[in-house]
JSON list of C-alpha atoms in Angstrom, two decimals:
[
{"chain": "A", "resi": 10, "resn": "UNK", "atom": "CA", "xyz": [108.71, 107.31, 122.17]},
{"chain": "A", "resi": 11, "resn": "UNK", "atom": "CA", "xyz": [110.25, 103.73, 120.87]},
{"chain": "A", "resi": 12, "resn": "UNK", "atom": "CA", "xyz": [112.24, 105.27, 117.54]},
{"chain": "A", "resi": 13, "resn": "UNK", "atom": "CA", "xyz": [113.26, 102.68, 114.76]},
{"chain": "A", "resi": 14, "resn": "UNK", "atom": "CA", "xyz": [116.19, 103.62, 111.92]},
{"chain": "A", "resi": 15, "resn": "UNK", "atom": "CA", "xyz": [115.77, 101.60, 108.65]},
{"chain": "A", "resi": 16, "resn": "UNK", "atom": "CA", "xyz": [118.34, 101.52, 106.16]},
{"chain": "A", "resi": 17, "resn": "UNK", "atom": "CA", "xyz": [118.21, 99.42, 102.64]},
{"chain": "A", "resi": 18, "resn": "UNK", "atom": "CA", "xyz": [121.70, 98.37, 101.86]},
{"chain": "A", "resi": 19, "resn": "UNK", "atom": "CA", "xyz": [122.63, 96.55, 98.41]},
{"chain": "A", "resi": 20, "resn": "UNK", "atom": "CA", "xyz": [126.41, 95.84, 98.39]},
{"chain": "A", "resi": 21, "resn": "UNK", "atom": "CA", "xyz": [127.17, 99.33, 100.05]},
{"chain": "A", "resi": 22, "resn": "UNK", "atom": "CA", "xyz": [130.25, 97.52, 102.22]},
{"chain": "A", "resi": 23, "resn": "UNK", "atom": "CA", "xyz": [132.64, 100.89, 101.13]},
{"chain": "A", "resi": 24, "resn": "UNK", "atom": "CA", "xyz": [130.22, 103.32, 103.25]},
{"chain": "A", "resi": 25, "resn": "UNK", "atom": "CA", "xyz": [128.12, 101.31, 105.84]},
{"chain": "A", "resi": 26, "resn": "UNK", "atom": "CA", "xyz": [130.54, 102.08, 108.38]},
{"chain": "A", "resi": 27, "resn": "UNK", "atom": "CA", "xyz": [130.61, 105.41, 108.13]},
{"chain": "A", "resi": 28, "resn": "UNK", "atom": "CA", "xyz": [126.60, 105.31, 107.73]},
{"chain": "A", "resi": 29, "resn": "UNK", "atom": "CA", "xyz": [126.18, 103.64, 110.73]},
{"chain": "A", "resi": 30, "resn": "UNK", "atom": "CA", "xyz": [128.75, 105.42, 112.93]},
{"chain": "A", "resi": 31, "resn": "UNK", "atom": "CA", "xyz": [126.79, 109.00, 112.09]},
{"chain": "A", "resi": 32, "resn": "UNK", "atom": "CA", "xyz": [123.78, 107.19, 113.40]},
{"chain": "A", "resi": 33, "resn": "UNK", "atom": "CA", "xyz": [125.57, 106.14, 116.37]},
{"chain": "A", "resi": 34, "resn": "UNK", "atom": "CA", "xyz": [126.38, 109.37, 117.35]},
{"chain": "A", "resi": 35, "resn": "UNK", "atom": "CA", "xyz": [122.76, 110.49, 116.29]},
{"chain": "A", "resi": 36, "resn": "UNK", "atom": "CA", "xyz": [121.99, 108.70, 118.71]},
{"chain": "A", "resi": 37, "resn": "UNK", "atom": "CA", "xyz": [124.20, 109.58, 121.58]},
{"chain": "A", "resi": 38, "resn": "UNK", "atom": "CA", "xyz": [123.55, 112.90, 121.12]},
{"chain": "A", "resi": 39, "resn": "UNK", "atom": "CA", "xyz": [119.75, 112.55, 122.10]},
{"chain": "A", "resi": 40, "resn": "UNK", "atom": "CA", "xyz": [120.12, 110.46, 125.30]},
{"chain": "A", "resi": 41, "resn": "UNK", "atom": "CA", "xyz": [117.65, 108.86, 124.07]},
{"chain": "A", "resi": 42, "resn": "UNK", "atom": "CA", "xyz": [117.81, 105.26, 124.94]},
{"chain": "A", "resi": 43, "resn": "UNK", "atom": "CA", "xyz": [114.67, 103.22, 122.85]},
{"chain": "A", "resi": 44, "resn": "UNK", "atom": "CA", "xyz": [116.01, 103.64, 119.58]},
{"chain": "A", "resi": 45, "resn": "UNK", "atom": "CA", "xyz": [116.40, 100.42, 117.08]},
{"chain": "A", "resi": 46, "resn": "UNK", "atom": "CA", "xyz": [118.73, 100.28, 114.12]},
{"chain": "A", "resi": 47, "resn": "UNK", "atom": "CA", "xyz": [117.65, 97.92, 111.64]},
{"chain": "A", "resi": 48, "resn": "UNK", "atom": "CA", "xyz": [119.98, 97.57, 108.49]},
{"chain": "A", "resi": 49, "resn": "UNK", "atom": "CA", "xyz": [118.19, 95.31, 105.29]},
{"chain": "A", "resi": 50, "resn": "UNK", "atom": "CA", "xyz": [120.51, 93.71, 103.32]},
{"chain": "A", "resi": 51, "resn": "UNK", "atom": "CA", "xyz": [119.21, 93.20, 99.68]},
{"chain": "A", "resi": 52, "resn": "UNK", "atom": "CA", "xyz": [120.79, 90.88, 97.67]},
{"chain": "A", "resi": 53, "resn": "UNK", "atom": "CA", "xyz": [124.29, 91.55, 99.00]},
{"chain": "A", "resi": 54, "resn": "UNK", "atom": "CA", "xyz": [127.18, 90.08, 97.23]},
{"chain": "A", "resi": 55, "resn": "UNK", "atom": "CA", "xyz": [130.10, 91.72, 98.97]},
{"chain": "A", "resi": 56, "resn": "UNK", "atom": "CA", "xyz": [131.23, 92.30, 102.66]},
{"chain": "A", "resi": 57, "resn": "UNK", "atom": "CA", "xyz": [128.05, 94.28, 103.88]},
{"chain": "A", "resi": 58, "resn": "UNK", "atom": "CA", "xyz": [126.81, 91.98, 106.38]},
{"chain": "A", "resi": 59, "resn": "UNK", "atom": "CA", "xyz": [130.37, 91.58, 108.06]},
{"chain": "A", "resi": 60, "resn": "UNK", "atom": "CA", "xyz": [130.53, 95.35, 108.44]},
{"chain": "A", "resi": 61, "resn": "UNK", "atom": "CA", "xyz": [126.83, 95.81, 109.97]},
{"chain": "A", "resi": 62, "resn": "UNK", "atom": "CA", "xyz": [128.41, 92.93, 112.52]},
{"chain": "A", "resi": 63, "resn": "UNK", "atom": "CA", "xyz": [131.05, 94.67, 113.38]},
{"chain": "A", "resi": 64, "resn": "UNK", "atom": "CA", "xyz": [128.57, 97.62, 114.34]},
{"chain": "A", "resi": 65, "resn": "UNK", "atom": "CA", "xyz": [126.79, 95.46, 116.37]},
{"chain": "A", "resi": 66, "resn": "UNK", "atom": "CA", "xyz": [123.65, 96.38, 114.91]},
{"chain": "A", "resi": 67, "resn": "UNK", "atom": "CA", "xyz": [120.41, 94.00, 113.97]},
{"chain": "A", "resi": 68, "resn": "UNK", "atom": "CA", "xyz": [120.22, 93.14, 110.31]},
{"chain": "A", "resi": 69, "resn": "UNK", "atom": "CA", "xyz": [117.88, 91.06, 108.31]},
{"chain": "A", "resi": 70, "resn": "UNK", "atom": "CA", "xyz": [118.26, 89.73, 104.57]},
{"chain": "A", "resi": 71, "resn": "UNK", "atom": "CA", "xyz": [115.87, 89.44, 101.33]},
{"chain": "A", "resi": 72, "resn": "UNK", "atom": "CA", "xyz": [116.54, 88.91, 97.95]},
{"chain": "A", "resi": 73, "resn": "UNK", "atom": "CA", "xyz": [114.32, 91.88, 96.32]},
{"chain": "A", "resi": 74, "resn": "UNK", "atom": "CA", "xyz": [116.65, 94.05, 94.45]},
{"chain": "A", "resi": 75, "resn": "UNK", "atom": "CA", "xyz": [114.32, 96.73, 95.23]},
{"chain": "A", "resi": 76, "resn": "UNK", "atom": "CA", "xyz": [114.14, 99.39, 97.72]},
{"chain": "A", "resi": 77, "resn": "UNK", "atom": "CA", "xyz": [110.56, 99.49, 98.33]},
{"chain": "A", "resi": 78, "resn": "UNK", "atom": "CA", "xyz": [110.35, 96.50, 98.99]},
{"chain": "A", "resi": 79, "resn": "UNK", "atom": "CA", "xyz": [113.15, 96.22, 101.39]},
{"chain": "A", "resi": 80, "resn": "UNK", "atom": "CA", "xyz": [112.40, 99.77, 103.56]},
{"chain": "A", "resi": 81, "resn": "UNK", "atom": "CA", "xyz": [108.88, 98.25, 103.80]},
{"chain": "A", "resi": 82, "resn": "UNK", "atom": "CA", "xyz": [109.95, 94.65, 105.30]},
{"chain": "A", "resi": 83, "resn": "UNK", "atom": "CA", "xyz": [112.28, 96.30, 107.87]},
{"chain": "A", "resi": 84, "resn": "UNK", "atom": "CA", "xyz": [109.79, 98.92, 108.48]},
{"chain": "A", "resi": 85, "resn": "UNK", "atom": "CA", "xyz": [107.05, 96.88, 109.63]},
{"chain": "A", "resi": 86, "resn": "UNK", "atom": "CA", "xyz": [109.44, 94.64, 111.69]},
{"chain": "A", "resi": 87, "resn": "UNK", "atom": "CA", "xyz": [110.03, 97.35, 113.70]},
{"chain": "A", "resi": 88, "resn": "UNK", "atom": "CA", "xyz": [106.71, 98.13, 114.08]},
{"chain": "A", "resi": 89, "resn": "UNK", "atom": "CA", "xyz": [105.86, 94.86, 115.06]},
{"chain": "A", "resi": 90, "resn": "UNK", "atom": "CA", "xyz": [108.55, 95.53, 117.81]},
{"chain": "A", "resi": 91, "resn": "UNK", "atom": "CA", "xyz": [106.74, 98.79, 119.11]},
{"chain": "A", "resi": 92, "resn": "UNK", "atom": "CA", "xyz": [108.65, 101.38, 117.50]},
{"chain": "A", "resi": 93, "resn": "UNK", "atom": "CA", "xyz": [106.38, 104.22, 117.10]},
{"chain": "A", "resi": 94, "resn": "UNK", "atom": "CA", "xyz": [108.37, 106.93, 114.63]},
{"chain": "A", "resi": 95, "resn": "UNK", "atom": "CA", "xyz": [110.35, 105.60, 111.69]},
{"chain": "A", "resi": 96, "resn": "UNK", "atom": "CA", "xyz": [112.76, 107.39, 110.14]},
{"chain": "A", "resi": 97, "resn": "UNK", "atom": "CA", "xyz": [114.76, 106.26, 106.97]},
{"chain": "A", "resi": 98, "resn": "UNK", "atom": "CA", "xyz": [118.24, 106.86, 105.35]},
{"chain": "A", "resi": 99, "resn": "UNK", "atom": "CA", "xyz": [120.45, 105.37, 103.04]},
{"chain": "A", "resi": 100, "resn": "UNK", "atom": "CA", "xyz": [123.56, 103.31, 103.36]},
{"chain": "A", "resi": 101, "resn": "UNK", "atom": "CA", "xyz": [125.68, 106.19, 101.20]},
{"chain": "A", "resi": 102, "resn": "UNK", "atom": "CA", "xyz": [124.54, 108.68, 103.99]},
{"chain": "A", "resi": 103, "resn": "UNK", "atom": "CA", "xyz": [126.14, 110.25, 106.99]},
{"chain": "A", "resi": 104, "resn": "UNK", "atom": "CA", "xyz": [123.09, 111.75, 109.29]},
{"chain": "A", "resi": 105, "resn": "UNK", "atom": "CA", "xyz": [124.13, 115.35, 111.32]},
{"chain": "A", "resi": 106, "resn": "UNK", "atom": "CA", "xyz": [124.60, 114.64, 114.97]},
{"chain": "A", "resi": 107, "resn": "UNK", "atom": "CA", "xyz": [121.74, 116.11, 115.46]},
{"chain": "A", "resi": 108, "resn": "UNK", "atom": "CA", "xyz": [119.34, 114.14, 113.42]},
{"chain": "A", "resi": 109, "resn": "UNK", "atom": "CA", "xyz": [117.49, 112.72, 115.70]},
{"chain": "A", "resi": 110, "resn": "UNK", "atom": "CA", "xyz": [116.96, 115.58, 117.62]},
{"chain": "A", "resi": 111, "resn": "UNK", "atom": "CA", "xyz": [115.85, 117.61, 115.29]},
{"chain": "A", "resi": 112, "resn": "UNK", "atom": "CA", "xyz": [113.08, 115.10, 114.21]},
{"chain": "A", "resi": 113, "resn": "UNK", "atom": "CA", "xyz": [111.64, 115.26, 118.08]},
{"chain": "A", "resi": 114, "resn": "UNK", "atom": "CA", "xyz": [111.76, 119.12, 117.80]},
{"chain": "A", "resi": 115, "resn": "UNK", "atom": "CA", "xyz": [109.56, 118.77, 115.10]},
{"chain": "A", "resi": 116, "resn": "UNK", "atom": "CA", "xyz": [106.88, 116.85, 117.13]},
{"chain": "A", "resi": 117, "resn": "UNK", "atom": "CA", "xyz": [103.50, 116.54, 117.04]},
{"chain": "A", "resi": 118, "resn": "UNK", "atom": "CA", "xyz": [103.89, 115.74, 113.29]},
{"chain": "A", "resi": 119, "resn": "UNK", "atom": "CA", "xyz": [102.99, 112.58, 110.58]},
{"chain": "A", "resi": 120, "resn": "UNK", "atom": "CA", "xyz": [106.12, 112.77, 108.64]},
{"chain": "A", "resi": 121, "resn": "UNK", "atom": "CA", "xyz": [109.02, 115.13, 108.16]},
{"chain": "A", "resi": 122, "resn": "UNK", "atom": "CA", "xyz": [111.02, 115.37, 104.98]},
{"chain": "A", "resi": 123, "resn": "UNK", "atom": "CA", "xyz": [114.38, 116.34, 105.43]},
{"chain": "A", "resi": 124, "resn": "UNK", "atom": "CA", "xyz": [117.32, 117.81, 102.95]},
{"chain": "A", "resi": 125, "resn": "UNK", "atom": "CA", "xyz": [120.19, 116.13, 101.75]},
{"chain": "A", "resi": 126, "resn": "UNK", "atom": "CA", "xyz": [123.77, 118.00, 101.40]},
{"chain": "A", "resi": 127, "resn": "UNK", "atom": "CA", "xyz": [126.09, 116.37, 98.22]},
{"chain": "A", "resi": 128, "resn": "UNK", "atom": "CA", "xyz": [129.47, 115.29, 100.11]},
{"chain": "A", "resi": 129, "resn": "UNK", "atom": "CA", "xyz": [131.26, 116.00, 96.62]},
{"chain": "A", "resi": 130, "resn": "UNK", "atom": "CA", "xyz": [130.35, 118.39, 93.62]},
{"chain": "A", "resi": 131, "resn": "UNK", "atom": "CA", "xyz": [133.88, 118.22, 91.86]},
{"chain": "A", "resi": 132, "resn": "UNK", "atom": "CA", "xyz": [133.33, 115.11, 89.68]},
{"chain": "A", "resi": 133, "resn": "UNK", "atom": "CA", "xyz": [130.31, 117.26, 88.16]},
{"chain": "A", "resi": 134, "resn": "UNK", "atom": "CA", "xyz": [130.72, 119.83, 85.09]},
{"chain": "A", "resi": 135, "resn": "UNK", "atom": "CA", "xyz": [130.75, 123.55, 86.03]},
{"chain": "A", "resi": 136, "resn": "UNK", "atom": "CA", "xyz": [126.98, 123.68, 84.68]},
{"chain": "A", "resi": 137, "resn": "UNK", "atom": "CA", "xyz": [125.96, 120.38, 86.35]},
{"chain": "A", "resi": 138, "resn": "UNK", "atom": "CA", "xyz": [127.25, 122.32, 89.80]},
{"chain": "A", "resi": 139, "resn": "UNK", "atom": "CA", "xyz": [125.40, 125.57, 88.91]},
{"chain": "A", "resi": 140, "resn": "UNK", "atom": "CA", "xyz": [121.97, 123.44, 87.70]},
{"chain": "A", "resi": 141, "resn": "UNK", "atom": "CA", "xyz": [121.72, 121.58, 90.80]},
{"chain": "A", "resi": 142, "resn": "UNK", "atom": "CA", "xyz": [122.27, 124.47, 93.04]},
{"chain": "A", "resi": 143, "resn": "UNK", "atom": "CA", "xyz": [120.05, 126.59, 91.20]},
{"chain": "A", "resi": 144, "resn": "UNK", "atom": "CA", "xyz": [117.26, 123.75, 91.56]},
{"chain": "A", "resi": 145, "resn": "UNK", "atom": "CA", "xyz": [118.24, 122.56, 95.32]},
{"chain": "A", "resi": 146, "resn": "UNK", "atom": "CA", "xyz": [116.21, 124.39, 97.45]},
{"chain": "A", "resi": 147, "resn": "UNK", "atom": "CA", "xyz": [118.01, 124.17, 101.23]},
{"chain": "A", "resi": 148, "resn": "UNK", "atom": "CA", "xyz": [114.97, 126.13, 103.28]},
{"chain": "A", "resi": 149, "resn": "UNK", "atom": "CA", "xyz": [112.14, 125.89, 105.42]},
{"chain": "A", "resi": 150, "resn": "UNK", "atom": "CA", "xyz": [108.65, 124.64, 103.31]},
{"chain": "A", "resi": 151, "resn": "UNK", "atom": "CA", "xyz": [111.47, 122.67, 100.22]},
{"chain": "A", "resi": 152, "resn": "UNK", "atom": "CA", "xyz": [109.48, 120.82, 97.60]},
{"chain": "A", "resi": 153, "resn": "UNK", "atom": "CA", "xyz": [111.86, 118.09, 97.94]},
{"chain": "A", "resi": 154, "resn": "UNK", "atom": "CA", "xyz": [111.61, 114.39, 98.90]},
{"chain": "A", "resi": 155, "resn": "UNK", "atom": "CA", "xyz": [114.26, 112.30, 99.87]},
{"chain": "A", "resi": 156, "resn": "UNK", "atom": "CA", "xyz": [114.10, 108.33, 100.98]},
{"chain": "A", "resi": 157, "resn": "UNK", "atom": "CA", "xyz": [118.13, 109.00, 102.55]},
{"chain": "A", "resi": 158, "resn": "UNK", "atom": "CA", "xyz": [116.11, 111.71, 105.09]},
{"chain": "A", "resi": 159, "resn": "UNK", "atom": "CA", "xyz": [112.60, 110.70, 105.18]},
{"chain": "A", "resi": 160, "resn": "UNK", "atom": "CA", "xyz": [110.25, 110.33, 108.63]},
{"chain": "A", "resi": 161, "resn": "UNK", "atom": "CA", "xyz": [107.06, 109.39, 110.01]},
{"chain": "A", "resi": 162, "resn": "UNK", "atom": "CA", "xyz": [104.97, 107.67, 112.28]},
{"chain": "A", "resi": 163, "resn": "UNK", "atom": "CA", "xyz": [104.19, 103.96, 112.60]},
{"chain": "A", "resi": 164, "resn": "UNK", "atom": "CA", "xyz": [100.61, 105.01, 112.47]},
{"chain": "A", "resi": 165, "resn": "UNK", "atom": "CA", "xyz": [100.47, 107.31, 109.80]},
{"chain": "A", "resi": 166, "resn": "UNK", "atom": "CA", "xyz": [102.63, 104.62, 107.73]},
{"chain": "A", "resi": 167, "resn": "UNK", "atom": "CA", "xyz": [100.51, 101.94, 108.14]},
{"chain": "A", "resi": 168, "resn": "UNK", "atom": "CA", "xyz": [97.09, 104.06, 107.31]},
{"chain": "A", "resi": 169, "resn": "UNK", "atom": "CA", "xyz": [99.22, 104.43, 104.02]},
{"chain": "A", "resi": 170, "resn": "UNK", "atom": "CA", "xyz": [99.96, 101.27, 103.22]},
{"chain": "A", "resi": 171, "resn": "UNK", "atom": "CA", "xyz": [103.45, 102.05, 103.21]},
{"chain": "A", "resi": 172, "resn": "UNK", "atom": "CA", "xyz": [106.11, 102.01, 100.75]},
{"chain": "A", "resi": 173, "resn": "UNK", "atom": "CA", "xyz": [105.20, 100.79, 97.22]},
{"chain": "A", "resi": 174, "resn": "UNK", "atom": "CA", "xyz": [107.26, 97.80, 96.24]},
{"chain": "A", "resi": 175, "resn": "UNK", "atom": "CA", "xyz": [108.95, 99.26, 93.64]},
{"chain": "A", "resi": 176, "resn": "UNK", "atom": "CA", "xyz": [112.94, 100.02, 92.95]},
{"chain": "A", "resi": 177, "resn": "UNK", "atom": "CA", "xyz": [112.79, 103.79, 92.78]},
{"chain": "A", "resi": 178, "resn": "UNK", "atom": "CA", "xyz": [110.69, 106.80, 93.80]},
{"chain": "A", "resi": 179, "resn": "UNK", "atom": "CA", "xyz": [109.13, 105.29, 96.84]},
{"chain": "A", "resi": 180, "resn": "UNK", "atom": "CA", "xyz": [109.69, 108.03, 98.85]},
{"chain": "A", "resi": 181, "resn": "UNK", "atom": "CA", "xyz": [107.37, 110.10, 96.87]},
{"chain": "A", "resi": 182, "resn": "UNK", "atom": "CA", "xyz": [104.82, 107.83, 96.78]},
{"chain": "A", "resi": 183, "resn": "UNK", "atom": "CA", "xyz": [104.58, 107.61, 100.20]},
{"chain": "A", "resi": 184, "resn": "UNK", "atom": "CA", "xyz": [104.65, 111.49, 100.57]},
{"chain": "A", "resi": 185, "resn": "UNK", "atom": "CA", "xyz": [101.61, 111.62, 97.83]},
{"chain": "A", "resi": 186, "resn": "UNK", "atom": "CA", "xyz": [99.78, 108.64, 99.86]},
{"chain": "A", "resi": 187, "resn": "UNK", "atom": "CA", "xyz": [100.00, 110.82, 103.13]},
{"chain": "A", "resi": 188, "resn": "UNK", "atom": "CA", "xyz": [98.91, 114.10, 101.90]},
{"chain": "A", "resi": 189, "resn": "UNK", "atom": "CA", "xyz": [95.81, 112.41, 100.34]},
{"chain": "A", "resi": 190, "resn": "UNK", "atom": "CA", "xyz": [95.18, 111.00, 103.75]},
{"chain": "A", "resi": 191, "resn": "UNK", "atom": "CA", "xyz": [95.64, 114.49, 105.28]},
{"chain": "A", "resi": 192, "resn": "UNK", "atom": "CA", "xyz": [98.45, 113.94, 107.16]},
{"chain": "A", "resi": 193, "resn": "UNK", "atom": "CA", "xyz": [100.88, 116.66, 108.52]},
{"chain": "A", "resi": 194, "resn": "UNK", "atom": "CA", "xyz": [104.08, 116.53, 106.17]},
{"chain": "A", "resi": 195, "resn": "UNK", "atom": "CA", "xyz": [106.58, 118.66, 107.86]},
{"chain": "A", "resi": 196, "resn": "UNK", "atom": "CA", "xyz": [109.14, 119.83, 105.30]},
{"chain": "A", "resi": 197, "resn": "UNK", "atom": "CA", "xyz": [112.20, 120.69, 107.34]},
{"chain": "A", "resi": 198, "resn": "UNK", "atom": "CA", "xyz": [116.23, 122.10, 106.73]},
{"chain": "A", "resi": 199, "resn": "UNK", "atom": "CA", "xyz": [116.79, 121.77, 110.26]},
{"chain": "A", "resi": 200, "resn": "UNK", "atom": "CA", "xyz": [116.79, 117.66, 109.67]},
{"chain": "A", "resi": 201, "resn": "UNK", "atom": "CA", "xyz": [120.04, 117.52, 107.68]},
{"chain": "A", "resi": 202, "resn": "UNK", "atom": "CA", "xyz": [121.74, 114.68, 106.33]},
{"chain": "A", "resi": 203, "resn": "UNK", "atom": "CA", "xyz": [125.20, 114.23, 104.00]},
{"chain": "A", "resi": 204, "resn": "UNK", "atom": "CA", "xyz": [124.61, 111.86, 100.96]},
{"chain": "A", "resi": 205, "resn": "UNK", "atom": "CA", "xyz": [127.04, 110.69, 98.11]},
{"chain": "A", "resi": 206, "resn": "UNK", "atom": "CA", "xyz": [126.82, 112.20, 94.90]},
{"chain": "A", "resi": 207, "resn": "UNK", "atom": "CA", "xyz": [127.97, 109.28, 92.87]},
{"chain": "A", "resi": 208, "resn": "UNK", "atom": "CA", "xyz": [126.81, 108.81, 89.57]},
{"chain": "A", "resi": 209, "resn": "UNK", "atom": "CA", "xyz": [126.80, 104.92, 90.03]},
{"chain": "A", "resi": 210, "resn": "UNK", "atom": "CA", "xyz": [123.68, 104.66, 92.10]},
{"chain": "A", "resi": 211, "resn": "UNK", "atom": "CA", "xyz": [121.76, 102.00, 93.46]},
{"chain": "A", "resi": 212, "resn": "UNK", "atom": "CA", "xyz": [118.18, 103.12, 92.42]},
{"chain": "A", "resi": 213, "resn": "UNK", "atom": "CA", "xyz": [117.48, 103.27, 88.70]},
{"chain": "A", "resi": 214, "resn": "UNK", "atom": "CA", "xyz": [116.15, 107.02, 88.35]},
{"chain": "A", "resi": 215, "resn": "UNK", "atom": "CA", "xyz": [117.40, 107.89, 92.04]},
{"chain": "A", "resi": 216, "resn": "UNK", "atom": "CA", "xyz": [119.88, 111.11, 93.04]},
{"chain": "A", "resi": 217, "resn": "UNK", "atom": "CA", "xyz": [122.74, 109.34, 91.07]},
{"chain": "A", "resi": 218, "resn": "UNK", "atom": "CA", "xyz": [120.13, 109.12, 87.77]},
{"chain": "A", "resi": 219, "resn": "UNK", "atom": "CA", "xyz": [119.35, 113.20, 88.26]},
{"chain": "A", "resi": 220, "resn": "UNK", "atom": "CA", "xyz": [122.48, 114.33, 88.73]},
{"chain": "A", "resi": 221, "resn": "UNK", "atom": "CA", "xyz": [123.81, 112.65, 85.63]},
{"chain": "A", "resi": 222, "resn": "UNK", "atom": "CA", "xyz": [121.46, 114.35, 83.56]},
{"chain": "A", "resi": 223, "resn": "UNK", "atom": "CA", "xyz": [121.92, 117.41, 84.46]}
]
């Protein structure tokens, strides 16, 4: 199974590296030998391509200033390559070692949606800690949707449509398009990543947007 990693970066040159070095070892850690990084740089200002070099990973550009848009275009390039499963993070996000893994453990399935752990709650109010762990649900069967931890088949995605070209909430479109097309959505807490809890996000009513208004 050809397995292709797409991750949307706009100006994210502080925590690529460390991104793309959890993926690495992702990676390792399967032995599995067909997998394709693909970062898409959107409308980067800053240093983000020079640190993707330095990885030695492919990279394309655009000029959407929108994720949707730019998970879709790498998405079907690596389709077009023969990739087969897809699965999707975010340029703030360090993947478990065992990310990877745990997607293939999860097999035969149309998409898996994974959970997200906060790297840093202490910036947050007492009650903003308590409301978002009262609402996170970290368990088998989670209601929760996140683009940072988000996979699926090439087939499945293109039956879709894929990702709506819009600059937040694509992930749950996508989820909504595949359960009307009665696909299997595997909703998993063994497929674990670490994301940042910034308030500053990239995505107008993404993670950063919810945990501000708490």
């Amino acid at each position: 199974m050809k397995i292709g990693i797409v991750i949307p970066a706009h100006n994210e040159e502080q925590h690529l590296s460390a991104c793309l070095q959890s993926i690495q070892q992702a990676i390792q850690h399967t032995g599995h030998e067909q997998v394709e990084i693909l970062v898409v740089l959107d409308s980067c200002t800053d240093q983000s391509r020079s640190v993707v070099e330095s990885h030695q990973v492919n990279w394309i550009e655009c000029n959407f200033a929108c994720v949707g848009k730019a998970r879709d275009l790498g998405i079907r390039q690596l389709i077009d390559q023969g990739v087969i499963w897809v699965a999707c993070t975010d340029a703030d996000t360090i993947v478990d070692s065992d990310w990877i893994l745990c997607q293939m453990l999860h097999q035969p399935t149309d998409a898996i949606c994974g959970v997200v752990t906060l790297d840093d709650l202490s910036h947050l109010s007492v009650q903003q800690q308590q409301k978002y762990l009262a609402h996170y649900q970290d368990s088998m069967d989670h209601q929760h949707i996140h683009g940072a931890n988000l996979s699926f088949s090439a087939e499945a995605y293109i039956q879709a449509g894929g990702f709506e070209p819009i600059p937040c909430h694509e992930d749950v479109s996508l989820i909504e398009k595949f359960i009307k097309q009665c696909c299997k959505v595997t909703r998993s807490n063994l497929v674990r990543v670490t994301t940042s809890s910034r308030l500053n996000g990239r995505a107008p009513e993404g993670l950063s947007y919810f945990l501000k208004h708490l």
